[in-house]
Coordinates of C-alpha atoms and ligand atoms in Angstrom, one line a residue:
M48 CA -123.8 48.6 2.7
I49 CA -126.4 51.2 2.1
P50 CA -130.0 50.3 3.2
A51 CA -132.6 49.6 0.6
K52 CA -134.9 52.6 -0.3
F53 CA -137.7 53.4 2.2
D54 CA -140.2 56.1 2.9
Y55 CA -139.7 58.1 6.1
L56 CA -142.2 59.6 8.5
A57 CA -141.6 61.4 11.8
P58 CA -145.0 61.8 13.5
T59 CA -145.3 64.0 16.6
S60 CA -147.9 61.9 18.5
V61 CA -148.5 58.3 19.4
Q62 CA -151.8 58.3 17.5
D63 CA -150.2 59.5 14.3
A64 CA -147.4 56.9 14.6
L65 CA -150.0 54.1 15.1
A66 CA -151.9 55.4 12.1
A67 CA -148.7 55.3 10.0
L68 CA -148.0 51.8 11.1
A69 CA -151.5 50.6 10.4
G70 CA -151.4 52.3 6.9
S71 CA -148.5 50.2 5.7
D72 CA -148.0 46.5 5.2
D73 CA -144.3 46.7 5.8
A74 CA -143.4 49.5 8.2
K75 CA -140.7 49.5 10.9
V76 CA -140.4 51.8 14.0
I77 CA -137.0 53.4 14.5
A78 CA -136.0 54.8 18.0
G79 CA -132.2 55.3 18.5
G80 CA -131.4 53.2 15.4
Q81 CA -128.5 51.4 17.2
S82 CA -129.9 47.9 16.4
L83 CA -132.2 48.7 13.5
L84 CA -129.7 50.6 11.3
P85 CA -127.1 47.8 11.2
V86 CA -130.0 45.4 10.3
L87 CA -131.0 47.8 7.4
R88 CA -127.4 48.3 6.3
M89 CA -126.8 44.5 6.1
R90 CA -130.2 44.3 4.3
L91 CA -131.5 41.7 6.7
N92 CA -134.7 43.7 6.6
A93 CA -135.9 46.2 3.9
P94 CA -139.1 47.9 5.2
D95 CA -141.1 50.2 2.8
L96 CA -141.6 52.7 5.6
I97 CA -139.6 53.8 8.6
V98 CA -141.6 55.5 11.4
D99 CA -139.3 57.6 13.5
I100 CA -140.7 58.0 17.0
G101 CA -138.0 60.5 18.0
E102 CA -140.3 63.5 17.7
I103 CA -143.0 62.2 20.1
D104 CA -142.5 64.3 23.2
T105 CA -144.8 62.1 25.4
L106 CA -142.3 59.2 25.0
K107 CA -139.4 61.2 26.4
S108 CA -140.2 61.7 30.1
I109 CA -139.2 60.0 33.4
V110 CA -142.0 60.4 36.0
D111 CA -142.0 59.6 39.7
E112 CA -145.2 57.6 40.4
G113 CA -144.5 57.1 44.1
D114 CA -143.8 53.3 44.4
S115 CA -142.6 53.2 40.8
V116 CA -140.9 55.2 38.0
L117 CA -142.4 55.5 34.6
I118 CA -139.8 55.8 31.8
G119 CA -140.8 56.8 28.3
A120 CA -139.8 54.3 25.6
M121 CA -137.9 57.1 23.7
V122 CA -135.6 58.1 26.6
P123 CA -132.0 57.4 25.6
Y124 CA -129.8 55.5 28.0
Y125 CA -127.6 58.5 28.8
R126 CA -130.6 60.4 30.1
I127 CA -131.8 57.5 32.2
L128 CA -128.3 57.3 33.7
A129 CA -128.3 61.0 34.6
D130 CA -131.7 61.0 36.1
P131 CA -131.8 61.4 40.0
L132 CA -135.0 59.2 40.2
V133 CA -133.2 56.3 38.5
Q134 CA -129.9 56.9 40.4
G135 CA -131.8 56.9 43.7
G136 CA -134.7 54.4 43.2
L137 CA -133.7 52.1 40.4
K138 CA -130.1 51.2 41.1
L139 CA -130.2 47.8 39.4
L140 CA -131.4 49.3 36.1
H141 CA -128.9 52.1 36.5
Q142 CA -126.0 49.7 37.0
A143 CA -127.1 47.5 34.1
I144 CA -127.3 50.5 31.7
T145 CA -123.8 51.6 32.7
E146 CA -122.7 48.3 31.2
V147 CA -124.4 48.7 27.8
A148 CA -121.9 49.2 25.0
D149 CA -120.1 52.5 25.1
P150 CA -121.0 56.2 25.6
Q151 CA -121.7 56.8 21.9
I152 CA -124.3 54.0 21.7
R153 CA -125.7 55.0 25.1
H154 CA -126.2 58.5 23.7
R155 CA -128.5 57.3 20.9
G156 CA -129.9 53.9 22.1
T157 CA -133.1 53.8 24.1
L158 CA -134.4 51.5 26.8
G159 CA -137.6 51.0 24.8
G160 CA -135.7 50.0 21.6
A161 CA -133.5 47.6 23.5
L162 CA -136.5 45.8 25.1
V163 CA -138.5 45.5 21.8
H164 CA -135.4 44.4 20.0
A165 CA -135.2 41.6 22.6
D166 CA -131.7 40.4 22.0
P167 CA -131.2 37.7 24.7
A168 CA -127.7 39.0 25.2
G169 CA -129.0 42.6 25.9
D170 CA -128.2 44.0 29.4
C171 CA -131.6 45.5 30.1
G172 CA -134.0 42.5 29.9
A173 CA -132.7 40.8 33.1
P174 CA -133.3 43.8 35.4
I175 CA -136.6 44.5 33.8
L176 CA -137.6 40.9 34.5
A177 CA -136.1 40.7 38.0
L178 CA -137.9 43.9 39.0
D179 CA -141.2 42.8 37.6
A180 CA -141.6 45.9 35.5
E181 CA -144.7 46.6 33.4
L182 CA -144.6 47.4 29.7
V183 CA -147.2 49.8 28.4
I184 CA -148.1 49.0 24.8
A185 CA -150.3 51.2 22.6
G186 CA -152.3 50.0 19.6
Q187 CA -155.1 51.5 17.5
G188 CA -157.6 49.7 19.9
G189 CA -156.1 51.4 23.0
E190 CA -153.5 50.8 25.6
R191 CA -152.6 47.6 27.4
T192 CA -150.1 46.8 30.2
V193 CA -148.0 43.6 30.0
P194 CA -146.0 42.2 32.9
A195 CA -142.3 41.7 32.1
A196 CA -142.8 37.9 32.7
E197 CA -145.1 37.9 29.6
F198 CA -143.3 40.5 27.5
F199 CA -140.4 38.4 26.1
Q200 CA -141.9 35.7 23.8
D201 CA -138.9 34.2 21.9
L202 CA -135.7 35.1 20.2
F203 CA -136.0 38.8 19.1
E204 CA -139.8 38.5 19.7
T205 CA -141.9 40.3 22.2
S206 CA -145.6 40.9 22.8
V207 CA -145.4 44.2 20.9
G208 CA -147.3 43.6 17.6
E209 CA -146.2 44.9 14.2
D210 CA -148.6 47.8 14.3
E211 CA -148.1 48.6 18.0
L212 CA -145.7 50.8 20.0
L213 CA -144.1 50.3 23.3
T214 CA -144.8 53.7 25.0
H215 CA -143.6 53.3 28.6
I216 CA -141.8 51.1 31.1
R217 CA -143.0 51.1 34.7
I218 CA -140.5 49.9 37.2
P219 CA -141.2 49.4 40.9
K220 CA -138.7 50.9 43.3
Y221 CA -138.1 48.0 45.7
D222 CA -137.2 50.1 48.7
G223 CA -135.3 48.2 51.3
W224 CA -133.9 45.7 48.9
G225 CA -130.3 45.3 47.9
T226 CA -129.4 44.9 44.2
H227 CA -126.5 44.1 42.0
Y228 CA -125.8 43.5 38.3
E229 CA -122.9 41.2 37.5
K230 CA -121.8 41.0 33.8
F231 CA -119.1 38.7 32.4
V232 CA -117.2 39.8 29.3
R233 CA -113.8 39.1 27.9
V234 CA -113.1 42.6 26.6
A235 CA -114.6 46.0 27.5
H236 CA -117.8 47.1 25.8
Q237 CA -118.7 43.6 24.8
W238 CA -122.2 42.1 24.9
P239 CA -122.6 39.9 28.0
I240 CA -121.4 36.3 27.7
V241 CA -123.6 35.8 30.7
A242 CA -125.0 38.4 33.1
V243 CA -127.1 38.4 36.3
A244 CA -129.4 41.0 37.8
A245 CA -130.2 40.3 41.4
A246 CA -132.5 41.9 43.9
V247 CA -132.4 40.6 47.4
R248 CA -134.3 41.4 50.6
S249 CA -132.7 40.3 53.9
E250 CA -133.9 40.3 57.5
G251 CA -131.4 39.9 60.3
G252 CA -128.8 38.4 57.9
T253 CA -131.2 35.9 56.4
I254 CA -132.5 36.1 52.9
S255 CA -136.3 36.5 52.9
E256 CA -136.8 37.1 49.1
A257 CA -134.7 36.9 46.0
R258 CA -135.4 37.9 42.4
I259 CA -132.8 37.0 39.8
G260 CA -132.7 37.7 36.0
L261 CA -130.4 35.9 33.7
V262 CA -128.9 37.3 30.4
N263 CA -127.9 35.0 27.5
M264 CA -129.0 31.8 29.2
G265 CA -131.8 31.0 26.6
S266 CA -133.7 32.6 23.7
T267 CA -135.1 35.3 26.0
P268 CA -134.1 36.9 29.3
L269 CA -135.0 34.4 32.1
R270 CA -135.7 34.3 35.8
A271 CA -133.6 31.8 37.9
T272 CA -136.6 30.7 39.8
A273 CA -135.1 27.5 41.3
A274 CA -132.2 29.5 42.8
E275 CA -134.6 32.2 43.9
Q276 CA -136.7 29.7 45.9
A277 CA -133.7 27.9 47.3
L278 CA -132.2 31.2 48.6
V279 CA -135.1 32.0 50.8
G280 CA -134.2 31.3 54.5
Q281 CA -130.5 31.0 53.8
P282 CA -127.9 33.1 55.6
A283 CA -126.6 35.9 53.4
T284 CA -123.0 34.5 53.5
A285 CA -120.8 32.8 51.0
D286 CA -121.3 29.4 52.6
G287 CA -125.0 30.1 53.2
V288 CA -125.9 30.8 49.5
R289 CA -123.5 28.4 47.8
E290 CA -125.9 25.4 47.5
A291 CA -128.9 27.5 46.4
C292 CA -126.8 29.2 43.7
E293 CA -126.0 25.7 42.2
H294 CA -129.6 25.8 40.9
A295 CA -128.9 29.1 38.9
A296 CA -129.0 27.3 35.5
D297 CA -131.9 24.9 36.2
G298 CA -134.4 25.1 33.4
T299 CA -132.2 27.2 31.1
N300 CA -131.1 26.5 27.6
P301 CA -128.0 28.6 27.0
P302 CA -126.5 29.0 23.5
S303 CA -123.0 27.7 22.4
D304 CA -120.9 30.1 20.4
L305 CA -117.4 31.4 20.0
N306 CA -117.5 33.0 23.4
G307 CA -118.3 29.8 25.2
D308 CA -120.4 26.6 25.0
A309 CA -123.6 25.9 26.9
D310 CA -121.8 24.1 29.8
Y311 CA -119.5 27.0 30.3
R312 CA -122.4 29.4 30.4
R313 CA -124.2 27.1 33.0
H314 CA -121.0 27.3 35.1
L315 CA -120.8 31.1 34.7
A316 CA -124.5 31.5 35.7
K317 CA -123.8 29.7 39.1
V318 CA -120.7 31.7 39.8
L319 CA -122.3 35.1 38.8
V320 CA -125.5 34.5 40.6
R321 CA -123.5 33.8 43.8
R322 CA -121.5 37.0 43.4
A323 CA -124.6 39.1 42.5
V324 CA -126.7 37.7 45.4
L325 CA -123.9 38.2 48.0
T326 CA -123.2 41.7 46.8
A327 CA -126.9 42.6 46.8
A328 CA -127.4 41.1 50.2
G329 CA -124.3 42.9 51.5
G330 CA -122.7 39.5 52.5
Ligands
FAD85 C1 -121.7 48.2 18.6 C2 -122.9 47.9 19.5 C3 -122.7 47.4 20.7 C4 -123.7 47.1 21.5 N1 -123.5 46.6 22.8 C5 -124.5 46.3 23.6 C6 -124.3 45.8 24.9 O1 -123.2 45.5 25.3 N2 -125.4 45.6 25.7 C7 -126.7 45.9 25.2 O2 -127.6 45.6 26.0 N3 -126.9 46.4 24.0 C8 -125.9 46.7 23.2 N4 -126.1 47.2 22.0 C9 -127.5 47.5 21.5 C10 -128.0 48.8 22.1 O3 -128.4 48.6 23.4 C11 -129.2 49.3 21.2 O4 -129.3 50.7 21.4 C12 -130.6 48.8 21.6 O5 -130.6 47.4 21.5 C13 -131.7 49.3 20.7 O6 -132.1 50.6 21.0 P1 -132.4 51.7 19.9 O7 -133.2 52.8 20.6 O8 -131.3 52.0 19.2 O9 -133.5 50.9 19.0 P2 -133.7 50.8 17.4 O10 -132.4 50.2 16.8 O11 -134.2 52.0 16.9 O12 -134.9 49.7 17.3 C14 -134.6 48.3 17.7 C15 -135.9 47.5 17.4 O13 -137.0 47.9 18.3 C16 -138.1 48.4 17.5 N5 -138.5 49.5 18.3 C17 -137.8 50.5 18.9 N6 -138.5 51.3 19.7 C18 -139.8 50.8 19.7 C19 -141.0 51.2 20.3 N7 -141.0 52.2 21.2 N8 -142.1 50.5 20.0 C20 -142.1 49.4 19.1 N9 -140.9 49.0 18.5 C21 -139.8 49.7 18.8 C22 -137.5 48.8 16.1 O14 -138.5 48.7 15.2 C23 -136.4 47.7 16.0 O15 -137.0 46.5 15.5 C24 -125.1 47.5 21.1 C25 -125.3 48.1 19.9 C26 -124.2 48.3 19.0 C27 -124.4 48.9 17.7

């Protein structure tokens, strides 16, 4: 289907984009368009105005901040994958992005767009949550920074308001930690049925800290906090982590659909958390 008629603006600054959003009752931001365009074509949404943020240069950089990396919301996946800072310091995010869709979609789609779209089956929410990233949000009243734990509010809903922009994602480097992203799909290029992003710190073969993000185990990306706590002090071996990983689905509310019911997803979460933690810990 062809989208309903809309006006189109392509501002070159964040301030101009915010002014455009504030000046319309029914405006929508477009980044890579990989999620928004299908929505428009199916006429699930018919905004009066599309504000294209693809001409705003300040949203397109990747900057080394020392202990963290600041990624502009308009950086497409393929550039994130090619960036040496990300390859070296943000291996968990890098690995998760290699699993997003296919090269064509990774060429247009952006990390910022994926996070604001907030599909609970998206690959990027879990590493962002596990790594305690910060989301920088601009509005007409100024800029605010939201921790990942508060960013995802509900199904397809984040703390970015209708007249606000996500401008940057700040991701700590976690030097000395091991990480792994484990995604379960039936066919190549599929959205995750369940996926797990794990970051683990071990000392002398014992796990001292674990941070685990879950994909598709509820209406938002989630942390597997019960498993994280149970893993502390356990030997980084298959037998050592087995019992702790049984808590992987505690407190989750996974969906049931054609790819699997909720019980199947709970089972997958336990298996995938165990695999991800062991690989991250090098066990
Ligand atoms: C066939 C197909 C397969 C896919 N498979 C996967 C997959 O396996 N895994 C996966 O994770 N994803 C998958 N995706 C989704 C892909 O990752 C999208 O690119 C991503 O979800 C959206 O990024 P985008 O830049 O295209 O955003 P857009 O589509 O442009 O925008 C998405 C939403 O975010 C809003 N928005 C975008 N940027 C901003 C901003 N900076 N500030 C405020 N609001 C903003 C828009 O208004 C819109 O509501 C798939 C998509 C397709 C079409």
